[in-house]
CSV table of C-alpha atoms in Angstrom, one decimal:
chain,number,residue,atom,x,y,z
Z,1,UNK,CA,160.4,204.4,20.5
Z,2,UNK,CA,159.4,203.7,17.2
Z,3,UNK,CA,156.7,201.3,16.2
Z,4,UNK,CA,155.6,200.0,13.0
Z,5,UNK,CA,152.6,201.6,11.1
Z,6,UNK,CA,149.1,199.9,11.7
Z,7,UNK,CA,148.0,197.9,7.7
Z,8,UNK,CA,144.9,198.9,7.1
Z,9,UNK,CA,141.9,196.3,6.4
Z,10,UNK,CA,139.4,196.7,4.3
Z,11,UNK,CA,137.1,193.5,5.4
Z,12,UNK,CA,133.9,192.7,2.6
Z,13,UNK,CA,131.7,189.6,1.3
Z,14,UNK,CA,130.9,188.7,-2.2
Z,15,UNK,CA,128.4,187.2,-4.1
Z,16,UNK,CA,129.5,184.4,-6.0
Z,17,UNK,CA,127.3,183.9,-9.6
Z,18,UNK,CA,128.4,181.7,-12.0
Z,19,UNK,CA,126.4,181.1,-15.1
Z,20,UNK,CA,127.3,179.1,-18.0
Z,21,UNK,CA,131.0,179.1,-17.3
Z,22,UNK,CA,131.1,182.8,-16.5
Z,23,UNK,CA,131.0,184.6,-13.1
Z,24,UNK,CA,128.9,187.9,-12.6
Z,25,UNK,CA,130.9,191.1,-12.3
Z,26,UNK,CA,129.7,194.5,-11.6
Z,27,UNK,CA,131.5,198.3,-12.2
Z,28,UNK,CA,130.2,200.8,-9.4
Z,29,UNK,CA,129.9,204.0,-11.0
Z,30,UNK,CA,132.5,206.4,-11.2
Z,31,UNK,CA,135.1,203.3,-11.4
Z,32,UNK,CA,137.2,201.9,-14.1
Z,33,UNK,CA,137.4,198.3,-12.3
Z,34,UNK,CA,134.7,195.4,-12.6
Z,35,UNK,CA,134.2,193.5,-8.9
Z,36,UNK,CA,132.6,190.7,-7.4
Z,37,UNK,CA,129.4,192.0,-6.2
Z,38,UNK,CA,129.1,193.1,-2.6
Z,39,UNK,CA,130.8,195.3,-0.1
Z,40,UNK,CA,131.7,196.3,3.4
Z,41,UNK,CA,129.3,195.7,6.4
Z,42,UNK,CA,127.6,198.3,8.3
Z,43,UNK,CA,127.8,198.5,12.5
Z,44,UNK,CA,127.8,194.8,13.8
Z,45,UNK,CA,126.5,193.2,10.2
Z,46,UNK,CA,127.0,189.6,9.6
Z,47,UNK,CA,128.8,188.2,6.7
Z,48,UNK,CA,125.0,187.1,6.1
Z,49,UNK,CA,123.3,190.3,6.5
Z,50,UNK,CA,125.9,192.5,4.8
Z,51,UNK,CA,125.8,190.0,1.8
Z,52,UNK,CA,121.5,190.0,1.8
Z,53,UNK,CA,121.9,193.7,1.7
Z,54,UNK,CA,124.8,194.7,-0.7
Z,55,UNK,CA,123.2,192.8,-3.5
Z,56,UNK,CA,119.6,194.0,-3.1
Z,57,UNK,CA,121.6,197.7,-3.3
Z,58,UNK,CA,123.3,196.8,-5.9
Z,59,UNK,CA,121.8,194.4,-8.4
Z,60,UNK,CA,117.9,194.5,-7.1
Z,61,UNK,CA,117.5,191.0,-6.2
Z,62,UNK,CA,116.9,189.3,-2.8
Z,63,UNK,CA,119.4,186.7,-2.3
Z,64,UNK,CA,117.5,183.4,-0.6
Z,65,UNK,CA,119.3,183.5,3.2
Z,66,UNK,CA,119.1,179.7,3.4
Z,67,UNK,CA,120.7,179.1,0.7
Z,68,UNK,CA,124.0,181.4,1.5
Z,69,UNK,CA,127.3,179.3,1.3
Z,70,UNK,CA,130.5,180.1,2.2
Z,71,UNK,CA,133.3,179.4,-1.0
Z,72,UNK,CA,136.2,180.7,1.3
Z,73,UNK,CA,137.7,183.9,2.2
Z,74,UNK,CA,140.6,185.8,0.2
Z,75,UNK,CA,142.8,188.5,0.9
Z,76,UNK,CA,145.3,190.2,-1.5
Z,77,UNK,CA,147.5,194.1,-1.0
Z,78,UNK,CA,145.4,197.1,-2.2
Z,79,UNK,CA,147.9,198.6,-4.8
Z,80,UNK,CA,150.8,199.9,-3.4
Z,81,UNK,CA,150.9,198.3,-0.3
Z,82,UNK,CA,148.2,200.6,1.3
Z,83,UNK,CA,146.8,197.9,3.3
Z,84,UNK,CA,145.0,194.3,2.9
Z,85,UNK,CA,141.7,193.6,1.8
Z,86,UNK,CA,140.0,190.2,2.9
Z,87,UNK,CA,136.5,189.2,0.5
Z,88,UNK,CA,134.7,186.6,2.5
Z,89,UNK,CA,132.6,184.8,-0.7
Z,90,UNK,CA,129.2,183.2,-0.6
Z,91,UNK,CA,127.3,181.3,-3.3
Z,92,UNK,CA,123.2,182.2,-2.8
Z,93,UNK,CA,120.0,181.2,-4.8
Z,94,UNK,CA,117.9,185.1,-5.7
Z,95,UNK,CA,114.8,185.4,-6.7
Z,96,UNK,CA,114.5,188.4,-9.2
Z,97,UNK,CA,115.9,189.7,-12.5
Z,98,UNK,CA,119.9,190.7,-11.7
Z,99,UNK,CA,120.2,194.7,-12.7
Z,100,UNK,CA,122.2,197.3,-12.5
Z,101,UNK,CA,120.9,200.0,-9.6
Z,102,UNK,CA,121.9,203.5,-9.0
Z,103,UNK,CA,125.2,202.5,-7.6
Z,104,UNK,CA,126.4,200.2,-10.1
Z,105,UNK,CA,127.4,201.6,-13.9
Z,106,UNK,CA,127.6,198.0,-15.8
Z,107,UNK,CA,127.2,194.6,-15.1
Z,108,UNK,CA,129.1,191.9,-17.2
Z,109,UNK,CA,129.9,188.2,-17.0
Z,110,UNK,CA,133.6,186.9,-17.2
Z,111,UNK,CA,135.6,184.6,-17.8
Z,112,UNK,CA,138.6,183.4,-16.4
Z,113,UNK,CA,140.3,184.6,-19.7
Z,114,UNK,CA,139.2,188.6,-17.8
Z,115,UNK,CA,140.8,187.7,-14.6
Z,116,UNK,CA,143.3,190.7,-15.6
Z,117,UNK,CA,140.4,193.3,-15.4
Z,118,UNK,CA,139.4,192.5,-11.3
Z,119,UNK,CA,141.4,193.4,-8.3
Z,120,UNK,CA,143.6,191.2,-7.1
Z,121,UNK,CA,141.6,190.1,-4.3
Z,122,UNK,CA,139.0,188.8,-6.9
Z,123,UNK,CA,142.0,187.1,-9.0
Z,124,UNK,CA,143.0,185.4,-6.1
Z,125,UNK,CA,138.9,184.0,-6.0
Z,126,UNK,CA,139.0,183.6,-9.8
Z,127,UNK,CA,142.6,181.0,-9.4
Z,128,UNK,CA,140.2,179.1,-6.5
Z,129,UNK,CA,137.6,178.7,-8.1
Z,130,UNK,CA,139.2,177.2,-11.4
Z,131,UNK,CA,141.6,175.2,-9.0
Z,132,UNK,CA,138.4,173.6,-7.7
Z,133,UNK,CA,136.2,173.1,-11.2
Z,134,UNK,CA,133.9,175.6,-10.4
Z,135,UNK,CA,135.1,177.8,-12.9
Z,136,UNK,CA,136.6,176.8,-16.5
Z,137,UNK,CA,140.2,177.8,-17.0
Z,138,UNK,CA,139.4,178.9,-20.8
């Protein structure tokens, strides 16, 4: 009997920043692609947790906990069909200067006119969030 092969999921939360018409980005070194800041949890994380954690890793600021919002949850294909990634996004006040640590090669601001240079996970976020005036469509 033959069944059908198992999609793999890759399940994360984001950071949601936008600035002046611009939502923050960041490269992880050793990669050619810009993200959404934050990543995949660890053990039995919360969305919470993971999301307080990934950013203090990765851009050196402490995100205020009760101020985290959920924007909504995406998923997209990873290329070539090699499974599904789902990006649950939050919105958060920080306290501290955003920049780059160890793990991260650039940081950079976008706008929805770079929505070619993210995943398409974070394209799918980038469409929402001009859909819903949060971002400008320019």
């Amino acid at each position: 009997m033959r069944t059908e092969p198992t999609q793999r999921l890759i399940d994360t939360v984001a950071w949601v920043l936008i600035e002046d018409g611009r939502i923050l980005c960041a490269r992880p070194r050793g990669k050619d692609v810009f993200y959404i800041p934050g990543g995949k949890r660890e053990g039995d994380e919360t969305d919470r947790q993971t999301l307080l954690r990934e950013i203090d890793e990765e851009l050196s600021v402490a995100l205020i906990a009760e101020t985290v919002a959920h924007v909504g949850t995406y998923e997209a294909e990873l290329p070539g069909g090699a499974g599904l990634v789902r990006m649950a996004c939050y919105t958060a006040r920080h306290v501290g200067e955003i920049a780059a640590s160890s793990e991260i090669e650039e940081i950079a601001w976008f706008t929805y006119g770079d929505r070619e240079l993210v995943p398409p996970v974070d394209q799918v976020l980038f469409d929402d969030l001009v859909a819903r005036g949060m971002l400008p469509a320019r």
